[in-house]
Coordinates of C-alpha atoms and ligand atoms in Angstrom, one line a residue:
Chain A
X17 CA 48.5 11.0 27.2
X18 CA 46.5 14.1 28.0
X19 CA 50.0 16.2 28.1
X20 CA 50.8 15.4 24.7
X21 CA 48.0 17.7 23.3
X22 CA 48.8 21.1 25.2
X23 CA 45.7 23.2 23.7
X24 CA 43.8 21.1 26.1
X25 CA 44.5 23.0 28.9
X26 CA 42.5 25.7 27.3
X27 CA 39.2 24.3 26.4
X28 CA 37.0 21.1 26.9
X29 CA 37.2 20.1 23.5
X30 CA 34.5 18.0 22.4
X31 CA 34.6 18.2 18.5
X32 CA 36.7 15.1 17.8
X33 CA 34.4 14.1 14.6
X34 CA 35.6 17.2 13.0
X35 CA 39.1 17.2 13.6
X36 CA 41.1 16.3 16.5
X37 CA 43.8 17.7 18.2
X38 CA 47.5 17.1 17.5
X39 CA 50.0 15.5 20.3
X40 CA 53.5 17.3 20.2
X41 CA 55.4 14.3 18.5
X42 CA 53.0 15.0 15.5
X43 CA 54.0 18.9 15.6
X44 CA 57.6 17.6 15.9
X45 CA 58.1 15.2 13.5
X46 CA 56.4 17.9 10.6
X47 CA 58.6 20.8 12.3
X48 CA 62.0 18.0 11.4
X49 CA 61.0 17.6 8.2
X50 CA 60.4 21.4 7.2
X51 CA 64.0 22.1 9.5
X52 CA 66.1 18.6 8.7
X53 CA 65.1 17.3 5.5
X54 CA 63.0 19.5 3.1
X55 CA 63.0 18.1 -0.2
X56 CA 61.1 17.0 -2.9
X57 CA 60.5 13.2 -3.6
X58 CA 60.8 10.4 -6.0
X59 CA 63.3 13.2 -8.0
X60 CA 66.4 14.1 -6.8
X61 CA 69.6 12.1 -6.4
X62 CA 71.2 14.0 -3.7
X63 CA 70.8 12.4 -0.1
X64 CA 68.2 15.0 1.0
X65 CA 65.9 14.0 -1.8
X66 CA 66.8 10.8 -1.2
X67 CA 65.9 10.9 3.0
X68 CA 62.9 12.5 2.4
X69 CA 61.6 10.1 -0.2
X70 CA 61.9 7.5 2.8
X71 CA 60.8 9.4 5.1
X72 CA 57.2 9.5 2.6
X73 CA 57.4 5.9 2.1
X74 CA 58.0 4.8 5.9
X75 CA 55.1 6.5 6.2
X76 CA 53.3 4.5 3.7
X77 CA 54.4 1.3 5.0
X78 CA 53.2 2.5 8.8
X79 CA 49.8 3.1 7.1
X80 CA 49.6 0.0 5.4
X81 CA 50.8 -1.9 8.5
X82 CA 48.1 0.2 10.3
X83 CA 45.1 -1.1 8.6
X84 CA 46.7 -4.7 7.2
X85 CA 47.2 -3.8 3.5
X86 CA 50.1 -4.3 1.5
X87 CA 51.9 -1.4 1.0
X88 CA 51.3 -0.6 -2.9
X89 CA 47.7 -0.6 -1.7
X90 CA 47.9 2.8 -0.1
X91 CA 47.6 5.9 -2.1
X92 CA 47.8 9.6 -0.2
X93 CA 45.4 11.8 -0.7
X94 CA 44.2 15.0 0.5
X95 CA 41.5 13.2 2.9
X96 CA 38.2 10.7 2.7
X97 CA 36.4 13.9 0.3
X98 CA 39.1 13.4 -2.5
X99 CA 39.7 9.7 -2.3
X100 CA 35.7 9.1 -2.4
X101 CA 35.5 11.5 -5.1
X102 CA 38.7 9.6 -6.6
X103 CA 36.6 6.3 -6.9
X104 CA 33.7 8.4 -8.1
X105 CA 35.8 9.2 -11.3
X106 CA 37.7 5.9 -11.5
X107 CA 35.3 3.2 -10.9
X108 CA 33.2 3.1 -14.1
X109 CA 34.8 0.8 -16.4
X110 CA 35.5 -1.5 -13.2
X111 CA 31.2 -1.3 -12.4
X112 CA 28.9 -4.3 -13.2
X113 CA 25.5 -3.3 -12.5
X114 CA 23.7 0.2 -12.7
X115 CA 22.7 1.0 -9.3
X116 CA 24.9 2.4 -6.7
X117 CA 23.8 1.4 -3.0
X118 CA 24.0 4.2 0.0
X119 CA 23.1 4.3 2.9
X120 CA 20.7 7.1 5.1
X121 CA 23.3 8.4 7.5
X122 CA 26.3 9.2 5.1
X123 CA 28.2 12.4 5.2
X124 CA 27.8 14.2 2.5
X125 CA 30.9 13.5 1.2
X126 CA 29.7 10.0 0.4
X127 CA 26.7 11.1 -1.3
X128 CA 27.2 14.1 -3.4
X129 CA 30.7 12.4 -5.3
X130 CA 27.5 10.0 -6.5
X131 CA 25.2 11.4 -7.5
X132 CA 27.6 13.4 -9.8
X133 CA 28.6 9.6 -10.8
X134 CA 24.9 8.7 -11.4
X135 CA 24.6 11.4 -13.8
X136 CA 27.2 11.2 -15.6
X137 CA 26.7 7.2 -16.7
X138 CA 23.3 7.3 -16.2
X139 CA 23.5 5.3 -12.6
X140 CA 20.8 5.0 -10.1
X141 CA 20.7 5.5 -6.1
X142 CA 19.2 3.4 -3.5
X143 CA 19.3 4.2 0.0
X144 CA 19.6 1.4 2.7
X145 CA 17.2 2.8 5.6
X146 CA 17.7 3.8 8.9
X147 CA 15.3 2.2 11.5
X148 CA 14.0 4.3 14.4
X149 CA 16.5 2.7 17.0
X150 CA 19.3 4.6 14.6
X151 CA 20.7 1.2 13.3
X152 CA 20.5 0.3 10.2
X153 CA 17.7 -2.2 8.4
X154 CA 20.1 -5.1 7.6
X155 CA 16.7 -6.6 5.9
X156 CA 16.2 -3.4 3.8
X157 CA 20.1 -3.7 2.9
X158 CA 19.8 -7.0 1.6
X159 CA 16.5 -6.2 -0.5
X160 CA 18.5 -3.3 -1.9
X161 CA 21.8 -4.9 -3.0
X162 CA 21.4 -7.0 -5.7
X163 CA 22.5 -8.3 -8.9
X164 CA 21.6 -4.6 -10.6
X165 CA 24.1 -3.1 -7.5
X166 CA 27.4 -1.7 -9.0
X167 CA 28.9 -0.1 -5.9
X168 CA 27.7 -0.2 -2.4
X169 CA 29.8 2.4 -0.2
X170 CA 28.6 3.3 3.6
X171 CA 30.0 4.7 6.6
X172 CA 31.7 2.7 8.9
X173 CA 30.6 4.6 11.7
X174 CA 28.1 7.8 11.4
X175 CA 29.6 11.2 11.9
X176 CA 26.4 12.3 12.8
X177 CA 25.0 10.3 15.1
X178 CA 27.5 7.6 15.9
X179 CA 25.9 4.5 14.6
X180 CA 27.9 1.4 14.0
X181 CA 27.5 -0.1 11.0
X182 CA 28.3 -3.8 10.3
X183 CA 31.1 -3.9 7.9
X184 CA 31.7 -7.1 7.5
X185 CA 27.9 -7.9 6.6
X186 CA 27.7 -5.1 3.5
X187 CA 30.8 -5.7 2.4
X188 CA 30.1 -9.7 1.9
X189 CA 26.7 -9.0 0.2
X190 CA 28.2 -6.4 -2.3
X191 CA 30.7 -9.3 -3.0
X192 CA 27.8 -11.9 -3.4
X193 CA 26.2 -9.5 -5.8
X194 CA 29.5 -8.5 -7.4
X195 CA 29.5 -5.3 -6.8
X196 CA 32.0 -3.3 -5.4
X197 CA 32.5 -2.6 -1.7
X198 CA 33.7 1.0 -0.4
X199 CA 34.1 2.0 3.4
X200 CA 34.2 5.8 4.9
X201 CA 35.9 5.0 7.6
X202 CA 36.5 8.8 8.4
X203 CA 35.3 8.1 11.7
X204 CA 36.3 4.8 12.3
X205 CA 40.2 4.8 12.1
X206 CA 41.1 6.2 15.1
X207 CA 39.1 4.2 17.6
X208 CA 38.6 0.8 15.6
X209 CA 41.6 -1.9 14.7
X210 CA 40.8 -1.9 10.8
X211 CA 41.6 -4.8 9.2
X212 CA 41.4 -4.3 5.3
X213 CA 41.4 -8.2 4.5
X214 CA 39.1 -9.1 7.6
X215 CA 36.4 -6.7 6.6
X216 CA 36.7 -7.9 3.0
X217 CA 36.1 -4.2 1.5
X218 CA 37.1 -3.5 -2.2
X219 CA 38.4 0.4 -0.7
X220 CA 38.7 2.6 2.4
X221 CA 39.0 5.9 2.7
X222 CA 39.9 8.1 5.8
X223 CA 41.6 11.2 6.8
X224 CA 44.3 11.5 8.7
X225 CA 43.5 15.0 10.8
X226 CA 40.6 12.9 12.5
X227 CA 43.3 10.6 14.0
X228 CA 46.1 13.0 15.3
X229 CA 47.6 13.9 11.9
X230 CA 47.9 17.1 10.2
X231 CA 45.1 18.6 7.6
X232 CA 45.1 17.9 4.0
X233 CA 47.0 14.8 3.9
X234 CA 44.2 11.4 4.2
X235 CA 44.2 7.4 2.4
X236 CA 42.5 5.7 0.0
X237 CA 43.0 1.4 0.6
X238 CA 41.9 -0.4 -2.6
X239 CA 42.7 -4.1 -3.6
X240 CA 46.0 -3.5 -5.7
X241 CA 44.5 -5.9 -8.7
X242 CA 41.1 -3.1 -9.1
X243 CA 43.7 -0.3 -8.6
X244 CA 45.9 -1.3 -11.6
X245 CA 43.3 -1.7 -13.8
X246 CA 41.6 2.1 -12.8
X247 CA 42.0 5.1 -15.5
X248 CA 44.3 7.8 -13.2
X249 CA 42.2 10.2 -11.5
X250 CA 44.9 13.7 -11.5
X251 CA 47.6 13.2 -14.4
X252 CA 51.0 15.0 -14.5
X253 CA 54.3 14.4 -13.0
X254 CA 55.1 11.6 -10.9
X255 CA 51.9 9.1 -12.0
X256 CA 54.1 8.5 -15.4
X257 CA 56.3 5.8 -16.9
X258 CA 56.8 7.8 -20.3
X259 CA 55.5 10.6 -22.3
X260 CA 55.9 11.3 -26.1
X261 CA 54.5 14.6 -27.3
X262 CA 51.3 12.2 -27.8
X263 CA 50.5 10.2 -25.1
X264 CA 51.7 8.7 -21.8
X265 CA 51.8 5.8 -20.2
X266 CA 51.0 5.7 -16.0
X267 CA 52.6 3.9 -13.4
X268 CA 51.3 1.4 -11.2
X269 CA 49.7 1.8 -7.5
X270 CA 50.2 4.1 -6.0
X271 CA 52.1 6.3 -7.5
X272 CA 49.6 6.2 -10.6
X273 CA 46.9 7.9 -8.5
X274 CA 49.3 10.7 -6.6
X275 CA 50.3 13.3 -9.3
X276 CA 52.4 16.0 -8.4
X277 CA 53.8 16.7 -5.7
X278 CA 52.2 14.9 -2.6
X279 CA 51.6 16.4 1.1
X280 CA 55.3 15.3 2.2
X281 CA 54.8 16.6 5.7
X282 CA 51.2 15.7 6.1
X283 CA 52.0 12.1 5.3
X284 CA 54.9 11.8 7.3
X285 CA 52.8 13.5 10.5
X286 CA 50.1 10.9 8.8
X287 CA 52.9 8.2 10.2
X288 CA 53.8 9.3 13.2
X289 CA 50.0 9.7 13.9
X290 CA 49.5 5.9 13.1
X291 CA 52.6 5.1 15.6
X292 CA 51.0 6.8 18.4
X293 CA 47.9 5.1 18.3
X294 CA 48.8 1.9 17.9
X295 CA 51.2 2.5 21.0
X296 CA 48.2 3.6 23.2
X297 CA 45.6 1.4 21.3
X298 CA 44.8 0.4 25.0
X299 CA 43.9 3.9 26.1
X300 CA 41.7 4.7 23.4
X301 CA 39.6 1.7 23.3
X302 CA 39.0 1.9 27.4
X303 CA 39.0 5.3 27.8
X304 CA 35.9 6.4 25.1
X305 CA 33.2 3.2 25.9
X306 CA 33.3 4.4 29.4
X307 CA 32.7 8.2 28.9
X308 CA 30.3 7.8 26.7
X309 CA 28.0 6.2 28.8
X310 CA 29.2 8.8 31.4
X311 CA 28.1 11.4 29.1
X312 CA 25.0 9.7 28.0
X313 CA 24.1 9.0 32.1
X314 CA 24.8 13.0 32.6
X315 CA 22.8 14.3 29.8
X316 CA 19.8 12.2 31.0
X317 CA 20.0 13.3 34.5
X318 CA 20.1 16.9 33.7
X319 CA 16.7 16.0 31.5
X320 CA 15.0 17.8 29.1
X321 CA 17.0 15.8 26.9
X322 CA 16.3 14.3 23.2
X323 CA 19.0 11.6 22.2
X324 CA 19.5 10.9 18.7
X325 CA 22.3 7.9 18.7
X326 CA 22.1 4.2 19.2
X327 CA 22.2 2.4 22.4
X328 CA 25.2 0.9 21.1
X329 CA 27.2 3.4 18.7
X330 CA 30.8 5.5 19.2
X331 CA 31.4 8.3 21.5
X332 CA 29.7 10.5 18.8
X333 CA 26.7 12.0 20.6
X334 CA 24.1 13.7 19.1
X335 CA 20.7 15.5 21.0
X336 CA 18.8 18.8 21.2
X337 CA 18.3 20.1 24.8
X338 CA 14.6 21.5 25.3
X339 CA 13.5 24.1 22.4
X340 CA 17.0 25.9 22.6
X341 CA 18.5 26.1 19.0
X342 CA 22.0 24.0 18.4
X343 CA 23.4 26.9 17.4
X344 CA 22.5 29.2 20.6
X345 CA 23.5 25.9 22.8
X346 CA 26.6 26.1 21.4
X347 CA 27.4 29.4 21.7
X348 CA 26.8 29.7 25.1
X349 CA 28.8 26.4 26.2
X350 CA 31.3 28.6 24.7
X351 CA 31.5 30.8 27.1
X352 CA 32.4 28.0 29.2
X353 CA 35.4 27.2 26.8
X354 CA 33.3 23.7 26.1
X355 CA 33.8 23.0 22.0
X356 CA 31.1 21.1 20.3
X357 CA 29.4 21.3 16.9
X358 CA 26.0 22.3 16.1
X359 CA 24.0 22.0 13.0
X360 CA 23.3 19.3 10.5
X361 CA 26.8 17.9 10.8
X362 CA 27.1 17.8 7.1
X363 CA 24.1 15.2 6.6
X364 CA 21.0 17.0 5.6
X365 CA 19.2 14.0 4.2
X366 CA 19.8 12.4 7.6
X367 CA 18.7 15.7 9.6
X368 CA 15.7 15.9 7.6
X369 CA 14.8 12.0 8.2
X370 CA 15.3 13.0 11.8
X371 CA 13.0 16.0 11.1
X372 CA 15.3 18.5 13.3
X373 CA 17.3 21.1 11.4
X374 CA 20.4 20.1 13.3
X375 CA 21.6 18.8 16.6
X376 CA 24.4 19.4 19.1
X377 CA 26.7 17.0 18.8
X378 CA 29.5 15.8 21.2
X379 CA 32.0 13.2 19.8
X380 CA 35.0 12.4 22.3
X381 CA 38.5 11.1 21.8
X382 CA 40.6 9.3 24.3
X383 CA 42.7 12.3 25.6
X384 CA 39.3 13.7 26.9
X385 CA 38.1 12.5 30.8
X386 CA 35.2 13.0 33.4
X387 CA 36.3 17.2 33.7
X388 CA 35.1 17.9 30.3
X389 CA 32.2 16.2 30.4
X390 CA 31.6 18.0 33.5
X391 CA 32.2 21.2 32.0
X392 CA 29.6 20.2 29.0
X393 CA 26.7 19.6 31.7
X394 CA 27.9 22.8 33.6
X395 CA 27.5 24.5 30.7
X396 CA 24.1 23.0 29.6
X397 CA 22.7 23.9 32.9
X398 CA 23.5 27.0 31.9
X399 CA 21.8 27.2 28.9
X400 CA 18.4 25.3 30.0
X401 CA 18.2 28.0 32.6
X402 CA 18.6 30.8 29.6
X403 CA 15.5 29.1 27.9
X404 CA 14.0 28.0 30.7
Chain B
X8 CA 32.2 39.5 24.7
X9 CA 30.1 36.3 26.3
X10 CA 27.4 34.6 24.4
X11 CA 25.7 35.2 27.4
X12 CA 25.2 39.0 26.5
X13 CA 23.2 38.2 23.2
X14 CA 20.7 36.0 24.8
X15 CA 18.8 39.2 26.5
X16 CA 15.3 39.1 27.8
X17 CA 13.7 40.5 24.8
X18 CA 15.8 38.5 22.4
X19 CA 14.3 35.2 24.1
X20 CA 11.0 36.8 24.3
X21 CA 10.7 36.7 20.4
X22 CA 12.0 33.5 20.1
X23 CA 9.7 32.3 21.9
X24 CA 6.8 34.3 20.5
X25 CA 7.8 35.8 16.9
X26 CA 6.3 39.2 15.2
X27 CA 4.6 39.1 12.4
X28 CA 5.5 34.8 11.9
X29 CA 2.9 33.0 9.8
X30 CA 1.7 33.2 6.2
X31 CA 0.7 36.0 3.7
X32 CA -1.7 34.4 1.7
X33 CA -1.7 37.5 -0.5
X34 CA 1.8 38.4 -0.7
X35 CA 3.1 40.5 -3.9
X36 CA 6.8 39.2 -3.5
X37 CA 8.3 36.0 -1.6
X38 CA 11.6 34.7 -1.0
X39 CA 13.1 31.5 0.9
X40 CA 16.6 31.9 2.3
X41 CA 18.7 29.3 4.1
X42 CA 21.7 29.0 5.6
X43 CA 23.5 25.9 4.9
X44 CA 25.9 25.9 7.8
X45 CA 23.5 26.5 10.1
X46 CA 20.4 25.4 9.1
X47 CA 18.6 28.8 9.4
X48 CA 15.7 28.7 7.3
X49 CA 13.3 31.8 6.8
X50 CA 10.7 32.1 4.3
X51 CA 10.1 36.2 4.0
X52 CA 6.6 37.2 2.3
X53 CA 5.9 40.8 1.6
X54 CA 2.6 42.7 -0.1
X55 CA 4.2 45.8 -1.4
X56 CA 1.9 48.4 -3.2
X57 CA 2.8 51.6 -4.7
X58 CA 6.3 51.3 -3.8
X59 CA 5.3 50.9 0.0
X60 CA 5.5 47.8 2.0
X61 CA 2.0 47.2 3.4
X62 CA 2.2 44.2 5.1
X63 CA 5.3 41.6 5.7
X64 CA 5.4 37.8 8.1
X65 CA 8.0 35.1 7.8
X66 CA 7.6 32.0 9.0
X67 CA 10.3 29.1 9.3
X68 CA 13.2 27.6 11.5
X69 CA 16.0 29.2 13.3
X70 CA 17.9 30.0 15.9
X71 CA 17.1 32.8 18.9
X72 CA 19.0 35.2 16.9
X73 CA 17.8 34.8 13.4
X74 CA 14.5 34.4 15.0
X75 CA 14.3 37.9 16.9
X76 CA 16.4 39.6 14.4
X77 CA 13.8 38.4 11.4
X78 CA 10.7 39.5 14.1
X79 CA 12.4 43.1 14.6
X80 CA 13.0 43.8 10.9
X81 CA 9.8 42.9 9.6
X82 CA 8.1 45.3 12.1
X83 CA 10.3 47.8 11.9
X84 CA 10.1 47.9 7.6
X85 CA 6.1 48.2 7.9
X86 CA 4.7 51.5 6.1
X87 CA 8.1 51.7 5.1
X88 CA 9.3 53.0 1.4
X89 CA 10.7 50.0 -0.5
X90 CA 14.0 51.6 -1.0
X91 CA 14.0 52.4 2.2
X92 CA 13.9 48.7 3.0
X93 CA 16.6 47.7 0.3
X94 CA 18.7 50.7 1.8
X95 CA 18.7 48.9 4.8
X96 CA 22.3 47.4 6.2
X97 CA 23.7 45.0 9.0
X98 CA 24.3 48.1 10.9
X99 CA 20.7 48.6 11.2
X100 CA 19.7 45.3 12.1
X101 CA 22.1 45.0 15.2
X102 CA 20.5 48.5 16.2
X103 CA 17.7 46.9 16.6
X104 CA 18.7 44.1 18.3
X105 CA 20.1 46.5 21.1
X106 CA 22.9 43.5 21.2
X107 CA 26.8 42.8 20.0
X108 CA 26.5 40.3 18.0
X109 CA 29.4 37.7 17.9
X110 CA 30.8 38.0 14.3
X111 CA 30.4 33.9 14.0
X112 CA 26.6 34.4 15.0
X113 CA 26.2 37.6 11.7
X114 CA 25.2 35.2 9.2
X115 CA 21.7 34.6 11.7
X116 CA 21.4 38.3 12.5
X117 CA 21.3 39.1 9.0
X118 CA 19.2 36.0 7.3
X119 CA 15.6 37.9 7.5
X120 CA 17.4 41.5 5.6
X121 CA 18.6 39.0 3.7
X122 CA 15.7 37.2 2.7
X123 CA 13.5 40.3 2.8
X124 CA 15.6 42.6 0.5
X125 CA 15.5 39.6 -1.9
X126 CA 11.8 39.0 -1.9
X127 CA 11.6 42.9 -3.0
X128 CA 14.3 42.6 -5.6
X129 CA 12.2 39.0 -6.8
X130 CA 16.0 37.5 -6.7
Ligands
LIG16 C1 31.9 10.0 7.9 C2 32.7 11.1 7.2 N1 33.0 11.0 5.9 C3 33.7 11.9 5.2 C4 34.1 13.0 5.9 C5 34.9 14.0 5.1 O1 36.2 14.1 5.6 P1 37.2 15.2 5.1 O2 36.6 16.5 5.3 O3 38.4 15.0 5.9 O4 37.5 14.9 3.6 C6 33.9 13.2 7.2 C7 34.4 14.4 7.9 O5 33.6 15.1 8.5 C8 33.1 12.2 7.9 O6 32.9 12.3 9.2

């Protein structure tokens, strides 16, 4: 697997949680589309038109397959920001209540889209706490979703410090409370079977450059009945059944919630992306469990060590090494081509609950083995003898 | 260049043990600064009379290089005409420093300037 992604002879990369990297039959199948069948969809009647719009909706129906929705259930977007933010204009006729239910370790993109939410219809935030074994309070969750709870959307699994959260279990009490249940499975989707219908979740959102597909092009999963009955978020070409000088009238999912012209050859990478995992789904289950505990057993032999993730989370690791600053850790494992991120990881209110201003953080995928973990602990030796 | 080359003796010295880092009970003019990718967070406060800076700390969190870069400035701008001060430019501030800064690690060279220059302009 590890020769499909050539760039990784270059560095230990070690930044999965941001983006990963991109195996050659990705590359490919976008360079065939720019080189063999560039054309616009939905539009023309000539054959290219024609092959590309299938090659955009064999795409759809890969993603669909992918997480066990039906295939008018999947709408492209540019990534997990813009279909959150989507459901942050959408959802208000479809709320109930008048409290929208978070969680402590979201990415900012599933807070800020919110609060914008809360003020505009007058909404209020509750925040489902994080205990001090990084797990969330399950008790606090269920005191905090109630009958008053409109919408309760949490991370799948934490960007920032790899937690774990029990889908399943939030989902079902947002549907006891009717209230609407959203997932940001941004970091989820590559190395967790998602089942739409077995996790019971109103929506989904991910982004398809975390899971071996090109930038800009990401999903939104909602139950097709809610998705009918949503106001269109963009309006233009391509969401419309008719226009008069006056007014319009929309489509139907999906189409009704992708106006314009859609990222042809991010969603088509988007499928291709989908095919290879689920054609190594063996790999990537086997290969991560085991090197993060081989990562977590390194970092706490080389000591001077402070974890911040579960004992049980995803092979997103987060800790601060002795009083060197994330930043100056990371810039000197760069020296030993070693990529990882540094800094608050895009969850202030979580950093600040942690009371560090950010942390190093390692996240792995399964092209990455024993050598670049290696290289990490090399590399922190390194620094600990720099701030010795 | 390495990272290796920033992280000089003198540069982990005041780190480790700031100039001129606590508070200013008295100070004329004050200014918080933060860097929201990196977290870099330096609170400048500066007594200027007659146009002259008389007496400047900063306290706050950072990395090595926002850390000795704010310790450097602040001594160097003591006694120092305000205009002086404002005149000051990135330039200066890696003179000081002594190091080549990696243009990914400018943002923390420059947060103290930053935050100081502010402070005098009350921005
Ligand atoms: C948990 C989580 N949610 C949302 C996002 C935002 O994803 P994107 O930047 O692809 O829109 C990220 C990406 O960092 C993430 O990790």
């Amino acid at each position: 697997m590890r020769s499909d992604f050539p760039i990784l002879k270059k560095v230990a990369y070690l930044d999965n949680a941001a983006t990963t990297q991109k195996p050659i039959q990705v590359i490919e199948a976008v360079k065939e589309f720019y080189t063999d069948s560039c054309a616009n969809i939905h539009r023309g009647v000539y054959s290219l038109s024609e092959e590309a719009t299938n090659k955009y909706e064999d795409a759809r129906k890969k993603v669909a397959g992918f997480i066990k929705a039906e295939d008018d259930e999947v709408i492209f977007t540019k990534g997990t920001t813009e279909s959150l933010n989507l459901l942050s204009y959408c959802l208000y006729p479809m709320i109930k209540g008048d409290e929208i239910v978070l969680t402590e370790l979201e990415h900012h993109a599933n807070i800020v889209p919110w609060q914008q939410m809360a003020k505009r219809h007058n909404l209020r935030i509750k925040y489902i706490k994080l205990k001090d074994d990084f797990t969330l309070d399950y008790e606090d969750a269920k005191s905090k979703i109630t009958v008053k709870t409109a919408i309760v959307s949490f991370a799948h699994v934490s960007n920032a410090i790899g937690t774990i959260n029990d889908v399943k279990m939030l989902c079902n009490l947002a549907k006891q409370n009717n209230a609407i249940s959203i997932v940001d499975a941004a970091q989820s989707a590559l190395c967790y079977p998602i089942d739409v219908k077995a996790l019971g979740c109103d929506f989904l959102a991910f982004s398809g450059h975390k899971m071996f597909a090109p930038t800009g092009i990401g999903v939104l999963y909602g139950k097709v009945e809610l998705l009918n009955k949503m106001p269109p978020f963009n309006t233009g070409g391509d969401m419309i059944k008719h226009v008069s000088f006056e007014d319009a009238e929309f489509q139907g999912s999906p189409l009704r919630f992708e106006a314009g012209t859609p990222n042809i050859a991010g969603a088509i990478g988007l499928g291709v992306a989908v095919d290879y995992i689920s054609s190594h789904s063996h790999d990537i289950c086997e290969n991560c469990g085991g090197l993060r505990k081989y990562c977590i057993d390194s970092l706490n032999k080389l000591g001077d060590i402070n974890l911040y993730c579960p004992e049980n989370g995803a092979s997103i690791i987060s800790f601060n090494i002795g009083k060197a600053h994330p930043h100056d850790v990371a810039s000197l494992l760069n020296d030993h081509d070693v990529c990882v991120r540094a800094g608050h990881h895009c969850a202030m209110p979580l950093m600040g609950k942690l009371g560090v201003p950010g942390t190093v953080r390692v996240s792995l995928a399964c092209y990455n083995n024993k050598e670049d973990i290696d290289r990490l602990i090399e590399g922190l030796k390194h620094v600990k003898e720099i701030f010795k | 260049m390495s990272a290796e080359d920033m992280y000089r003796e003198n540069i982990l010295e005041l780190y480790n043990e700031p100039l001129n880092f606590g508070e200013l009970g008295d100070a004329t003019h004050k200014h918080h600064e933060y860097n929201p990718l990196c977290g870099d967070d330096i609170t400048m406060q500066v007594i200027i009379e007659d146009d002259i800076v008389k007496d400047v700390k900063f306290n706050g969190k950072g990395c090595a290089i926002s850390i000795a870069a704010a310790s450097l400035v602040t001594d160097s701008v003591k006694g120092k005409k305000v205009e002086d001060v404002l005149s000051m430019k990135s330039s200066d501030v890696i003179e000081l420093l002594g190091i080549e800064i990696a243009s990914v690690r400018l943002k923390c060279a420059l947060i103290g300037l930053e935050a100081l220059q502010k402070a005098i302009r009350r921005e």
